[in-house]
Short mmCIF file of C-alpha atoms in Angstrom, two decimals:
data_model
loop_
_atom_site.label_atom_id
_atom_site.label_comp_id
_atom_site.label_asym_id
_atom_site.label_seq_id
_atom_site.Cartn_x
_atom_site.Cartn_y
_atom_site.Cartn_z
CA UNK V 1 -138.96 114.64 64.22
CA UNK V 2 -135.84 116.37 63.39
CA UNK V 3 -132.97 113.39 63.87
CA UNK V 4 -130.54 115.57 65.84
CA UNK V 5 -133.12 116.36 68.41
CA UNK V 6 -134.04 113.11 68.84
CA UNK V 7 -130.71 112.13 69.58
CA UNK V 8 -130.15 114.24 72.34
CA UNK V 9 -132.77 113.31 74.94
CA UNK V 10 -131.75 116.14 77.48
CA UNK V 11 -132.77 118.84 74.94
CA UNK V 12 -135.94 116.97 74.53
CA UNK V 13 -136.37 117.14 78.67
CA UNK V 14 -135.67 120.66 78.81
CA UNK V 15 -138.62 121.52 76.04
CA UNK V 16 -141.14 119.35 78.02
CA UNK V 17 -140.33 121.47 81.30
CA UNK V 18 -140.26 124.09 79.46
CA UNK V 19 -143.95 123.92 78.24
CA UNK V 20 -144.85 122.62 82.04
CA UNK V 21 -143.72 125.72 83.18
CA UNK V 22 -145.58 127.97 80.98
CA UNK V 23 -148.56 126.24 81.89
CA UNK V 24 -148.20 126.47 85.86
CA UNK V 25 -147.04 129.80 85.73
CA UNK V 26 -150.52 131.23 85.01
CA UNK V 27 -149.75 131.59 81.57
CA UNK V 28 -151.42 128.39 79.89
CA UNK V 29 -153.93 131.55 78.14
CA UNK V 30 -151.17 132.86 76.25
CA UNK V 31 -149.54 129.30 75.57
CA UNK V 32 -152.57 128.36 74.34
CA UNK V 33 -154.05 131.14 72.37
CA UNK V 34 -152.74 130.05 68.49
CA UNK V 35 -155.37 126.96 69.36
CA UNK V 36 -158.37 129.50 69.96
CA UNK V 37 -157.14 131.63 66.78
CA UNK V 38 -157.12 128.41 64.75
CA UNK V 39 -160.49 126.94 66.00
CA UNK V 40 -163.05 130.01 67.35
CA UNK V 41 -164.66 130.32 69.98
CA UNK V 42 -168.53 129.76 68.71
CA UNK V 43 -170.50 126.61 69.62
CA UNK V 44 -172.32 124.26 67.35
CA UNK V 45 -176.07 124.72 67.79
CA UNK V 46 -178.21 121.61 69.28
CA UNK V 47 -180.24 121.96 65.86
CA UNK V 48 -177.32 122.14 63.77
CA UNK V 49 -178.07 119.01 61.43
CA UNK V 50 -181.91 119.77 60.90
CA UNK V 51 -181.35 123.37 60.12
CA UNK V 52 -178.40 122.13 57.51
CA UNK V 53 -180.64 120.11 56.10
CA UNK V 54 -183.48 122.66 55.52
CA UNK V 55 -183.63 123.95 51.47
CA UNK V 56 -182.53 127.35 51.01
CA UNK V 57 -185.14 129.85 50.09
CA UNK V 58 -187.62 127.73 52.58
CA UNK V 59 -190.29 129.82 53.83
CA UNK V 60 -190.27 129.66 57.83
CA UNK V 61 -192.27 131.01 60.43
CA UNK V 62 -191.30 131.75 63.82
CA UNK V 63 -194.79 130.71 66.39
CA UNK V 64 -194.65 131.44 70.13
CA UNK V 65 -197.35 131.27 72.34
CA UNK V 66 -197.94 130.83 76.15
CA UNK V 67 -200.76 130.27 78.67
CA UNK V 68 -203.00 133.58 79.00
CA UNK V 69 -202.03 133.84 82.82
CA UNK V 70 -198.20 134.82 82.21
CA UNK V 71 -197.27 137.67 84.22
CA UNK V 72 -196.20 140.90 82.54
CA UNK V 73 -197.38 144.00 81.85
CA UNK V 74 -198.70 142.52 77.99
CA UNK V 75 -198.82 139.06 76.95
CA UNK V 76 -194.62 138.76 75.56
CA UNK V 77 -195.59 136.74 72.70
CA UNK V 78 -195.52 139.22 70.32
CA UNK V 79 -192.33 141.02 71.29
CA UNK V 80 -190.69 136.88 71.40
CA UNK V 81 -192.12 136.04 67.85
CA UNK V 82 -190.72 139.60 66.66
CA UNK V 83 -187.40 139.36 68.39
CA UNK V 84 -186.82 135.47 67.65
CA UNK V 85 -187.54 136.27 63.85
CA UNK V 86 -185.19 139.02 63.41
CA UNK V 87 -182.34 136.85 65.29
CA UNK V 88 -182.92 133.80 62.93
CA UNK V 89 -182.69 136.38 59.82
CA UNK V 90 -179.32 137.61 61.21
CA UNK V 91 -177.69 134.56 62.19
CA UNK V 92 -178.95 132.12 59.69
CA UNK V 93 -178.66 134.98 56.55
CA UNK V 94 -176.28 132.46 54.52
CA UNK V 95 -179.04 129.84 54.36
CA UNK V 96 -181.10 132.62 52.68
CA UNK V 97 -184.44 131.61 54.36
CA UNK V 98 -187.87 133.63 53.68
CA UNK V 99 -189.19 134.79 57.00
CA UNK V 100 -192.51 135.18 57.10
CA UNK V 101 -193.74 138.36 59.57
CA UNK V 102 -195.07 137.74 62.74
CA UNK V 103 -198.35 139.92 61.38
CA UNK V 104 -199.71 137.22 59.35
CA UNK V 105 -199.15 134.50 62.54
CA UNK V 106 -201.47 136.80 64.36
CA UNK V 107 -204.52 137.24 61.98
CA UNK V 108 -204.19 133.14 61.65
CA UNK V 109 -203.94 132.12 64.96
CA UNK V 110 -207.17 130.66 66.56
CA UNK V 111 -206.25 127.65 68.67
CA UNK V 112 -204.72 128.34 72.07
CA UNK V 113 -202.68 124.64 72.41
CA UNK V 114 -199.62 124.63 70.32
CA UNK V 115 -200.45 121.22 69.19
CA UNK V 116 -198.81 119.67 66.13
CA UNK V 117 -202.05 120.12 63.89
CA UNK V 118 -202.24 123.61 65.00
CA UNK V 119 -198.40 123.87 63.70
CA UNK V 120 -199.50 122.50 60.18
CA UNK V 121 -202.84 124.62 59.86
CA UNK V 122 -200.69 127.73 60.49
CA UNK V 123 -197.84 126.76 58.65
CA UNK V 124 -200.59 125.68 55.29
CA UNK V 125 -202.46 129.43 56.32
CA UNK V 126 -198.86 131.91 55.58
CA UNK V 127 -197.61 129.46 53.30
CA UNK V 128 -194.49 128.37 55.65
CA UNK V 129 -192.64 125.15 54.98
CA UNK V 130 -191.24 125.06 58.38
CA UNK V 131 -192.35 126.30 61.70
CA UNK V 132 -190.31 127.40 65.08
CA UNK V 133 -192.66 126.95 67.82
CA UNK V 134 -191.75 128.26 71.27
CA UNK V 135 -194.63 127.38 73.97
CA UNK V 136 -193.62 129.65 76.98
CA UNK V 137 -194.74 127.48 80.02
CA UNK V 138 -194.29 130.58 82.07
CA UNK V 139 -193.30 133.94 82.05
CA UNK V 140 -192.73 136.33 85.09
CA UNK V 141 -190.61 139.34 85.28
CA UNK V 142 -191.12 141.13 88.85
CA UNK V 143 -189.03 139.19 91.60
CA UNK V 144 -191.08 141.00 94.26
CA UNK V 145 -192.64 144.25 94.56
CA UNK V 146 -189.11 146.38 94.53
CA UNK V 147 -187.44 144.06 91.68
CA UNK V 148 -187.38 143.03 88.47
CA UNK V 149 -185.93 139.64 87.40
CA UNK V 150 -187.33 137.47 84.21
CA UNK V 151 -187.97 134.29 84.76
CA UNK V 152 -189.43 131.86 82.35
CA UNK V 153 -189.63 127.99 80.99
CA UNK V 154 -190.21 127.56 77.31
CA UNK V 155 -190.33 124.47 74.99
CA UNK V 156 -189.08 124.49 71.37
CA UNK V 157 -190.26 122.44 68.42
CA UNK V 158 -189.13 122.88 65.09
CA UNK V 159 -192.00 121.26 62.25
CA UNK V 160 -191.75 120.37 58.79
CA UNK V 161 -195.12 121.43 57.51
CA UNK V 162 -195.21 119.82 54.24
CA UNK V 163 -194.71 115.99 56.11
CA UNK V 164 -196.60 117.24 58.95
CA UNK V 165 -193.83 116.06 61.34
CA UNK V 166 -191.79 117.52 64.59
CA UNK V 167 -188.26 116.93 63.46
CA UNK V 168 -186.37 118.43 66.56
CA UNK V 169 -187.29 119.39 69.94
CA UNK V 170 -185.90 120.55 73.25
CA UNK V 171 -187.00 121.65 76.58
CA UNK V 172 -184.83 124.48 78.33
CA UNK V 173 -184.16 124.97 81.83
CA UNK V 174 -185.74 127.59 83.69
CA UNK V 175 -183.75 130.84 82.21
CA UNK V 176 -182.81 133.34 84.25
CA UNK V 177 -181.94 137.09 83.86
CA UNK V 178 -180.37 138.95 84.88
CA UNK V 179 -178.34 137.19 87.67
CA UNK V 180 -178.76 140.25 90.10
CA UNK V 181 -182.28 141.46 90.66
CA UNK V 182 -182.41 144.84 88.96
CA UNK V 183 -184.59 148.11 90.99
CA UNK V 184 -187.97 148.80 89.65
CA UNK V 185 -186.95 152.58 90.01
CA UNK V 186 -184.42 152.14 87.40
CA UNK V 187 -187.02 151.37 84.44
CA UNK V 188 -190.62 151.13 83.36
CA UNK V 189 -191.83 146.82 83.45
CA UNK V 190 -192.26 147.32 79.70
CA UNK V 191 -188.76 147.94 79.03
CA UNK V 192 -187.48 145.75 81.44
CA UNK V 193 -190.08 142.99 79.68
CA UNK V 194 -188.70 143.51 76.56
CA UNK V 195 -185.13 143.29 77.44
CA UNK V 196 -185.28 140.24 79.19
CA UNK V 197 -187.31 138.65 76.54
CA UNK V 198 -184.68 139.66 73.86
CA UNK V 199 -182.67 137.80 76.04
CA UNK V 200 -184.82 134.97 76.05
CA UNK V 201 -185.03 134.89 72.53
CA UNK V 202 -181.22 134.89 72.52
CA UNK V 203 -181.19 131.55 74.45
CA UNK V 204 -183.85 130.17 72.01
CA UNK V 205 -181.86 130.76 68.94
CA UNK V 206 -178.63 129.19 70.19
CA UNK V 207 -180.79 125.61 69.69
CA UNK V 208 -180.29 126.89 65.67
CA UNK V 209 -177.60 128.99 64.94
CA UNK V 210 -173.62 128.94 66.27
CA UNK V 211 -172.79 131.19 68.81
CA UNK V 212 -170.04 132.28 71.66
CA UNK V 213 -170.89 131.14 75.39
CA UNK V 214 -169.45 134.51 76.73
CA UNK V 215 -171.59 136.29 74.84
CA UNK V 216 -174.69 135.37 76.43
CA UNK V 217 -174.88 137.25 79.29
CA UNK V 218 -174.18 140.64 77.32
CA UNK V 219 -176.77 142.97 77.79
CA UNK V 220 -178.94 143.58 74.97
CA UNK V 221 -181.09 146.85 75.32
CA UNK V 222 -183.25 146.41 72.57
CA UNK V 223 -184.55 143.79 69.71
CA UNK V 224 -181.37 142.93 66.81
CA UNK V 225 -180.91 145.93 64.34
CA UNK V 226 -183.41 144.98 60.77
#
């Protein structure tokens, strides 16, 4: 501290009320604003310290599958695996992971229960050393017979193949979108189903990858640019 300032307590006062005014005036934002420059505004993903610690050039799959009763106009599992991949191969490009198409999950998928050995055997079938599995619980997108709104519960796994092991999992709440029921006039159920489960897929990836809270209610009209 500069030694002439701290020998003059009032001018020491006056910079205290000074910042205390700022503050209640409404304009803590602006006050405040070299902090957000400095730090960002993104937020660490849940999964941060597994995916660091993933070898770059891994190969890794993206696996979703849910119970054969969801409620759509198609099964979303495709359109979640799809979406979900091309999100991980944006966000995570740095790590320079090898994404292995959704096509080849398809032709090897048998089993029905996303079970740890089913994990492995599909993981050891496309050659993937690590496996994002996404078990939709449920699925609905019609709120009643004049709205849409998505609704669905999904539970994420990430597996190292090679050690046959689940090294991180997590459970999300019901997600919801979007918060105001939208007209079924406005758009065909397909579209709708494949906007909201872009969205979905959205929430999913923020378990891996760093991202910006007020982002997440933007509305994304189609699956991430290749």
């Amino acid at each position: 501290m500069d030694r002439k300032l701290a020998r003059k307590p009032g001018t020491l006062l006056l910079l205290c009320l000074l910042a205390l005014a700022v503050i209640q005036s409404g304009c803590a934002s602006a006050f405040l604003a070299p902090i957000y420059l400095l730090k960002g505004t993104e937020v660490d993903p849940m999964f941060k310290k597994e995916v660091k610690a993933i070898p770059k050039e891994s190969k890794i799959v993206v696996v979703c599958r849910g119970s054969m009763n969801l409620y759509g106009a198609e099964n979303p599992s495709r359109d979640m695996s799809a979406g979900l991949t091309l999100l991980m191969k944006n966000k995570l490009e740095k790590r320079k992971f090898q994404w292995v198409p959704y096509e080849l999950v398809e032709a090897s998928f048998d089993e029905e229960a996303l079970s740890l050995e089913t994990f492995t055997n599909i993981g050891k079938k496309v050659g993937a050393d690590y496996i994002i599995g996404v078990d939709m619980d449920s699925f609905q997108t019609n709120l009643s017979s004049q709205f849409y709104q998505g609704k669905a519960k999904v539970h994420v796994q990430l597996v190292n193949v090679n050690d046959n092991e689940v090294i991180a999992r997590k459970s999300l709440p019901e997600f919801v979108y979007p918060p105001t029921p939208v007209p079924i006039n406005d758009k065909p159920q397909v579209e709708f189903q494949k906007q909201f489960t872009v969205k979905l897929a959205n929430e999913v990836g923020t378990l891996f990858y760093p991202y910006n809270p007020h982002d997440k209610y933007a509305l994304d009209n189609d699956f991430p640019e290749r």
